[in-house]
């Protein structure tokens, strides 16, 4: 049994707690949260101890920590946990600062401890089905990738202000999808954004509607579209044109019932948000982390992958500001 | 906490065990099975006692039993459990003999104990969505109902021989769907069947491909199609034409990925069988039983409903043999 | 150039006129109609002569006649036209009386003139695609066929009264589809009908909602559902379960636009009625007639096929009245 | 009757000839083509005279000309025809040179003769349905538009070399769609392209796979994706996210038949190319030109619209080369 501590008892921490306790190879032994009440609310019903981060880091029996705290603490916690000999699964993004994330990468690499970044969408059964078909060569060489990712409603502006901006907070998922599907980070990025949903978001210096175009050195192209507000639900779609065909992963819908009347044929909306769409992905993600840990295999989403997605977000943020295409340099990607 | 015993530790008993133990209002306290090894295999990992049926019936602490034994024991167990003051959830069909089921109905009615029959499809989220829309009047008065129900592959001929035949064993689910959607049993039934999938099934006196037509006294019509072998998966679809539109519940598919190549657009098959399609329905079914028990509300699928579906199966069996339309008499439906 | 006369200038005659004049191998030389005004309205803009039926039959230059008059005249006109050495394309049904149709079959057979019956649906590109795939063996041996055929709105009751009833007037198309797909007429038929849409239809002795079940001697089954009123449009669907898969031909829709809002995903209805759905089929039908005529090949829908569909309608009418399954005898099918 | 001359008897000229002759308000009186044989092949079967461009321009009886000659002749012919008092429908693009097109715009404006540019996709029933729904406010204010446009196979490299490049030759259609849907040209454009399909295309200085991002002054965004080779058919899709929902126009498919087997559910590909997809659009386009001419209404696609699309193509070409976002200036759009 792998003894696991959970750092962070917020919404996403609660999701992970379920995966950890449901996994037959794991024992959740401690929960920490800056908000003691939140920690207890999560830990008590599970019969798990509430402990401080320091205690958890110091406890040699704890083999793995899941970091689901606020983003500004990720790099520190990755460094401390790996420094203490623990395996880490850290929520995305690694950091809002690419430099800070690069430092954490160097530190963690020095410990040789396994670190996985929680890009849950890689474990979504729909996207995994698309990726497998592509990797089996079913549509030949990839040429033009398109990712559509709309949230149903924007987060509070207070959150937006500390989020690092749409490219680091929201599109980072899509950057990781693109890097994952095309097997590595792009060479250059251009991007555009607007505040169309809520002028407050614009006033906070951010955008809520955006597009980015990624290009790889061999010419492959990826287009990403984001909106903070689709209203009707969660748009999570991928389309990939290859030399021999097109693969697409469509939304998951609320149900399969259709009603045809004089008004037309009415069918279900996409499921509302990430908990509905990705609950299964979170379970599989945790199982994949545990499996890699047990078999001493490389982590399925490495810290370097997390840095690459952040480098894309950094480049896109700059590109959207300047209107110029921004190159991803080896330094940005943590080249040794 | 409701103390529950599970009678029958076979495939479907294992499904129910999961629902019982997952339900926060229930405690599974005993498992019985004629095959002691099967009983232990299910009970031991759950830390539940293996006991005899007699012990369970005699135990006054056990408030509810779930009957998932072979069909020929259902009527006896319903009578004994209700006679001992227990609530019952019994798997479908009530019995292979309509007369025996009617006797069990009279006996259970005399005890006034709650009995529910496990027609799981009523709790399928797809069908429940269709039913709710219909009951809200979204397509007006119902006129023509169509149920398509194909298994992926036939059961062994040894099973077929003791199954009571396709109409009692397989189409009984669809008869219940029809009675549920149209709010009561039909007035008359015609039916046809053939052994097309496997001549051994025909040699055993049964059919593997069948159609039945039900008509209500006010003229409403339902057509049911069954096949024991769709090969590619589990067809579970309902279409309902009303005065103002058409409602249909389509299959659940394995995934949402589509591949378009020169060969065409390839998308997912229906999920393979009832465990994939109806696992969620079994959970909801048990929760509905518990909820009715707690609130002393009528059971959502009564023993009388179970008898009505069996009466349809009896009528269809006779109709398929004679080629004549067979009326459902009040006696067949257990009229008081 | 084949010189063609059109008998009947009503709605369907106008459809055929378009196909005849558009066909480069044909010359429409005469139009006849009991209603002289209707005949002129169709003929004049095309620069075609209005003539009497007698004149047309007597004109040796006219090689082919298209019979689109009222049903009660079909048998007579088939006999007269073939007797005068002309090829015939006659609208469905051959007749309302099976005996009269059988007499026409004998008479036409004696002349050896080619006669085709206008079962337009065989030429619908959707159904033809399904049929070709089936004939290529793509789903193995056919087992269970299902035909759904709903009109958007019922015809006037005055029409219903002289129509011969739903089975002869409407379901006859579906009987022909079934015979076509399964390569010949069934052995027996059961049927049920109700007047749910309009009590006036019931008062006229007819039904507006019906189901029929056909069985072939080798056990294959076909289920047909009809409604005179779907409201939202024209349901024209076929599903065929074979030993190795399922083929289905879905409706043609008004457009491909989808709108997703908080209310759900709204897409197009089926096209409204037969002119929208089958206009192309009528053109192909006429071209197939002309092609067979030119190449002296057998007609793609023979008069015998027309009699078979009528025999099914006759059997279904009787079955719906008696509740019994009715056999199709060799005599009913015009056995030599 | 409007007397019409057709300049250009190539593939697209043949398409237009059909629309002109089918229109009851038009008389096709002359065909011109640099290739006399091609002109005769088109004109002779229609009983139409082959004449020189000079003769046609000089003929005062000819009220309208349809220009379907090679692109390098468009501006000249627009100027000569309008100068001679004729109405013009000219194929897209107006020109490969924006400056030359701007000069033609000034010249034509000076004559006040009606000029329409042949952006056929505006008349596609699918896109027109989307546009109408959007204009009725069904999804609120437009925010994020996405256009996917893939050809089934690239044209010959010899054609590519004189085409003006993908942005002017192919994506120009999509630029017009974007301007049409959003009611005017964007403020700025970024673009990227690669030669992935055929290295010869790259050697010719062009790309075959490209993406462009357009932004309007109020922040609205449009993303366009192009590929010269989808292989399986013609991808022509539009998606529009608005404040209250999403509208999408999907492909037209070859048929509605689906086959489900153990391999999955196989349905139809998109129709193969523009003749299959847009034949109806060409007819409607011509009818719209004639209607505007008859009612003296403004042309539904003005020469200025044609210039705007070309300005977008010009900007995108520059943006793809430089990696910078390029502004559309009033001068580029022919500001007075």
CSV table of N, CA, C and O in Angstrom, one decimal, chain D residues 215-268:
chain,number,residue,atom,x,y,z
D,215,UNK,N,-9.4,39.4,-36.4
D,215,UNK,CA,-10.0,40.1,-35.2
D,215,UNK,C,-10.7,41.4,-35.7
D,215,UNK,O,-10.1,42.1,-36.5
D,216,UNK,N,-11.9,41.6,-35.2
D,216,UNK,CA,-12.6,42.8,-35.5
D,216,UNK,C,-12.3,43.9,-34.4
D,216,UNK,O,-11.8,43.5,-33.3
D,217,UNK,N,-12.6,45.1,-34.7
D,217,UNK,CA,-12.3,46.2,-33.8
D,217,UNK,C,-13.0,46.1,-32.4
D,217,UNK,O,-12.5,46.5,-31.4
D,218,UNK,N,-14.1,45.4,-32.4
D,218,UNK,CA,-14.9,45.2,-31.2
D,218,UNK,C,-14.4,44.0,-30.5
D,218,UNK,O,-15.0,43.6,-29.5
D,219,UNK,N,-13.4,43.3,-31.0
D,219,UNK,CA,-12.9,42.1,-30.3
D,219,UNK,C,-13.3,40.8,-30.8
D,219,UNK,O,-12.7,39.8,-30.5
D,220,UNK,N,-14.4,40.7,-31.7
D,220,UNK,CA,-14.8,39.5,-32.2
D,220,UNK,C,-13.6,38.8,-33.0
D,220,UNK,O,-12.8,39.4,-33.6
D,221,UNK,N,-13.6,37.5,-32.9
D,221,UNK,CA,-12.5,36.7,-33.5
D,221,UNK,C,-13.1,35.6,-34.4
D,221,UNK,O,-14.1,35.1,-34.2
D,222,UNK,N,-12.3,35.4,-35.5
D,222,UNK,CA,-12.6,34.3,-36.4
D,222,UNK,C,-11.4,33.5,-36.7
D,222,UNK,O,-10.3,34.1,-37.0
D,223,UNK,N,-11.5,32.2,-36.6
D,223,UNK,CA,-10.4,31.3,-36.9
D,223,UNK,C,-10.8,30.5,-38.2
D,223,UNK,O,-11.8,29.9,-38.3
D,224,UNK,N,-9.9,30.5,-39.2
D,224,UNK,CA,-10.1,29.8,-40.4
D,224,UNK,C,-9.0,28.7,-40.6
D,224,UNK,O,-7.8,29.0,-40.4
D,225,UNK,N,-9.4,27.5,-40.9
D,225,UNK,CA,-8.5,26.4,-41.2
D,225,UNK,C,-8.7,26.0,-42.6
D,225,UNK,O,-9.8,25.7,-43.0
D,226,UNK,N,-7.6,25.8,-43.3
D,226,UNK,CA,-7.6,25.3,-44.7
D,226,UNK,C,-6.7,24.1,-44.9
D,226,UNK,O,-5.6,24.2,-44.3
D,227,UNK,N,-7.1,23.2,-45.7
D,227,UNK,CA,-6.2,22.2,-46.2
D,227,UNK,C,-6.5,21.9,-47.6
D,227,UNK,O,-7.7,21.8,-48.0
D,228,UNK,N,-5.5,21.7,-48.4
D,228,UNK,CA,-5.7,21.3,-49.8
D,228,UNK,C,-6.1,19.9,-50.0
D,228,UNK,O,-6.5,19.4,-51.1
D,229,UNK,N,-6.0,19.1,-48.9
D,229,UNK,CA,-6.2,17.6,-49.1
D,229,UNK,C,-6.8,17.0,-47.9
D,229,UNK,O,-6.1,16.6,-46.9
D,230,UNK,N,-8.1,16.8,-47.9
D,230,UNK,CA,-8.8,16.0,-46.8
D,230,UNK,C,-8.9,14.5,-47.3
D,230,UNK,O,-9.1,13.7,-46.5
D,231,UNK,N,-8.7,14.3,-48.6
D,231,UNK,CA,-8.7,12.9,-49.1
D,231,UNK,C,-10.1,12.3,-49.2
D,231,UNK,O,-10.5,11.9,-50.3
D,232,UNK,N,-10.8,12.3,-48.1
D,232,UNK,CA,-12.1,11.6,-48.1
D,232,UNK,C,-13.3,12.5,-48.7
D,232,UNK,O,-14.4,12.1,-48.8
D,233,UNK,N,-13.0,13.8,-48.9
D,233,UNK,CA,-14.1,14.7,-49.3
D,233,UNK,C,-13.9,16.1,-49.0
D,233,UNK,O,-12.8,16.5,-48.6
D,234,UNK,N,-15.0,16.8,-49.1
D,234,UNK,CA,-14.9,18.3,-49.0
D,234,UNK,C,-15.5,18.7,-47.6
D,234,UNK,O,-16.6,18.6,-47.3
D,235,UNK,N,-14.6,19.2,-46.8
D,235,UNK,CA,-15.0,19.7,-45.5
D,235,UNK,C,-15.4,21.2,-45.6
D,235,UNK,O,-14.6,22.0,-46.0
D,236,UNK,N,-16.6,21.5,-45.3
D,236,UNK,CA,-17.2,22.8,-45.4
D,236,UNK,C,-18.1,23.0,-44.2
D,236,UNK,O,-19.3,22.8,-44.2
D,237,UNK,N,-17.5,23.5,-43.1
D,237,UNK,CA,-18.2,23.7,-41.9
D,237,UNK,C,-18.0,25.0,-41.3
D,237,UNK,O,-16.9,25.6,-41.4
D,238,UNK,N,-19.0,25.5,-40.6
D,238,UNK,CA,-18.9,26.8,-39.9
D,238,UNK,C,-19.5,26.6,-38.5
D,238,UNK,O,-20.5,25.9,-38.3
D,239,UNK,N,-18.8,27.2,-37.5
D,239,UNK,CA,-19.3,27.2,-36.1
D,239,UNK,C,-19.2,28.6,-35.6
D,239,UNK,O,-18.2,29.2,-35.7
D,240,UNK,N,-20.3,29.0,-35.0
D,240,UNK,CA,-20.3,30.4,-34.5
D,240,UNK,C,-20.8,30.4,-33.0
D,240,UNK,O,-21.9,30.0,-32.7
D,241,UNK,N,-19.9,30.8,-32.1
D,241,UNK,CA,-20.3,30.9,-30.7
D,241,UNK,C,-20.8,32.3,-30.5
D,241,UNK,O,-20.1,33.3,-30.8
D,242,UNK,N,-22.0,32.4,-29.9
D,242,UNK,CA,-22.5,33.7,-29.6
D,242,UNK,C,-22.7,33.8,-28.1
D,242,UNK,O,-22.5,32.8,-27.3
D,243,UNK,N,-23.2,34.9,-27.6
D,243,UNK,CA,-23.4,35.1,-26.2
D,243,UNK,C,-24.4,34.1,-25.6
D,243,UNK,O,-24.4,33.9,-24.4
D,244,UNK,N,-25.3,33.6,-26.5
D,244,UNK,CA,-26.3,32.7,-25.9
D,244,UNK,C,-26.4,31.4,-26.5
D,244,UNK,O,-27.4,30.6,-26.3
D,245,UNK,N,-25.3,31.0,-27.3
D,245,UNK,CA,-25.4,29.6,-27.8
D,245,UNK,C,-24.4,29.5,-29.0
D,245,UNK,O,-23.6,30.4,-29.3
D,246,UNK,N,-24.4,28.3,-29.6
D,246,UNK,CA,-23.5,27.9,-30.6
D,246,UNK,C,-24.3,27.5,-31.9
D,246,UNK,O,-25.2,26.6,-31.7
D,247,UNK,N,-24.0,28.1,-33.0
D,247,UNK,CA,-24.6,27.6,-34.3
D,247,UNK,C,-23.6,26.9,-35.1
D,247,UNK,O,-22.4,27.4,-35.2
D,248,UNK,N,-23.9,25.8,-35.6
D,248,UNK,CA,-22.9,25.1,-36.5
D,248,UNK,C,-23.6,24.6,-37.8
D,248,UNK,O,-24.7,24.1,-37.7
D,249,UNK,N,-23.0,24.7,-38.9
D,249,UNK,CA,-23.4,24.1,-40.1
D,249,UNK,C,-22.5,23.0,-40.5
D,249,UNK,O,-21.3,23.3,-40.7
D,250,UNK,N,-23.0,21.8,-40.5
D,250,UNK,CA,-22.1,20.7,-40.7
D,250,UNK,C,-22.1,20.3,-42.2
D,250,UNK,O,-22.7,20.9,-43.0
D,251,UNK,N,-21.3,19.4,-42.6
D,251,UNK,CA,-21.1,18.9,-43.9
D,251,UNK,C,-22.4,18.3,-44.5
D,251,UNK,O,-23.2,17.8,-43.7
D,252,UNK,N,-22.6,18.3,-45.8
D,252,UNK,CA,-23.6,17.5,-46.4
D,252,UNK,C,-22.9,16.2,-46.7
D,252,UNK,O,-21.8,16.1,-47.2
D,253,UNK,N,-23.7,15.1,-46.4
D,253,UNK,CA,-23.1,13.8,-46.6
D,253,UNK,C,-23.6,13.1,-47.8
D,253,UNK,O,-24.7,13.4,-48.3
D,254,UNK,N,-22.9,12.0,-48.2
D,254,UNK,CA,-23.3,11.3,-49.4
D,254,UNK,C,-24.6,10.6,-49.3
D,254,UNK,O,-25.4,10.5,-50.3
D,255,UNK,N,-25.0,10.2,-48.2
D,255,UNK,CA,-26.3,9.5,-48.0
D,255,UNK,C,-26.5,9.4,-46.5
D,255,UNK,O,-25.7,9.8,-45.7
D,256,UNK,N,-27.7,8.8,-46.1
D,256,UNK,CA,-28.1,8.7,-44.7
D,256,UNK,C,-28.0,7.3,-44.2
D,256,UNK,O,-28.5,7.0,-43.1
D,257,UNK,N,-27.3,6.4,-44.9
D,257,UNK,CA,-27.3,5.0,-44.5
D,257,UNK,C,-26.1,4.8,-43.5
D,257,UNK,O,-25.0,5.2,-43.7
D,258,UNK,N,-26.4,4.0,-42.4
D,258,UNK,CA,-25.4,3.6,-41.4
D,258,UNK,C,-25.3,2.1,-41.4
D,258,UNK,O,-26.3,1.4,-41.4
D,259,UNK,N,-24.1,1.6,-41.2
D,259,UNK,CA,-23.9,0.2,-41.0
D,259,UNK,C,-23.2,-0.1,-39.7
D,259,UNK,O,-22.1,0.5,-39.5
D,260,UNK,N,-23.8,-0.8,-38.8
D,260,UNK,CA,-23.1,-1.1,-37.6
D,260,UNK,C,-22.7,-2.6,-37.6
D,260,UNK,O,-23.5,-3.5,-37.8
D,261,UNK,N,-21.4,-2.8,-37.4
D,261,UNK,CA,-20.9,-4.2,-37.3
D,261,UNK,C,-19.9,-4.2,-36.2
D,261,UNK,O,-19.7,-3.2,-35.5
D,262,UNK,N,-19.2,-5.3,-36.0
D,262,UNK,CA,-18.2,-5.4,-35.0
D,262,UNK,C,-17.1,-4.4,-35.2
D,262,UNK,O,-16.4,-4.0,-34.2
D,263,UNK,N,-16.9,-3.8,-36.4
D,263,UNK,CA,-15.9,-2.8,-36.6
D,263,UNK,C,-16.3,-1.4,-36.2
D,263,UNK,O,-15.5,-0.5,-36.2
D,264,UNK,N,-17.6,-1.2,-35.9
D,264,UNK,CA,-18.1,0.1,-35.5
D,264,UNK,C,-19.2,0.5,-36.4
D,264,UNK,O,-19.8,-0.3,-37.1
D,265,UNK,N,-19.6,1.8,-36.3
D,265,UNK,CA,-20.8,2.3,-37.0
D,265,UNK,C,-20.2,3.1,-38.2
D,265,UNK,O,-19.6,4.2,-37.9
D,266,UNK,N,-20.5,2.6,-39.4
D,266,UNK,CA,-20.0,3.3,-40.5
D,266,UNK,C,-21.1,4.1,-41.2
D,266,UNK,O,-22.1,3.6,-41.6
D,267,UNK,N,-20.8,5.4,-41.4
D,267,UNK,CA,-21.8,6.2,-42.1
D,267,UNK,C,-21.1,7.0,-43.2
D,267,UNK,O,-19.9,6.8,-43.5
D,268,UNK,N,-21.8,7.9,-43.9
D,268,UNK,CA,-21.3,8.4,-45.1
D,268,UNK,C,-20.3,9.5,-44.9
D,268,UNK,O,-20.3,10.2,-43.9
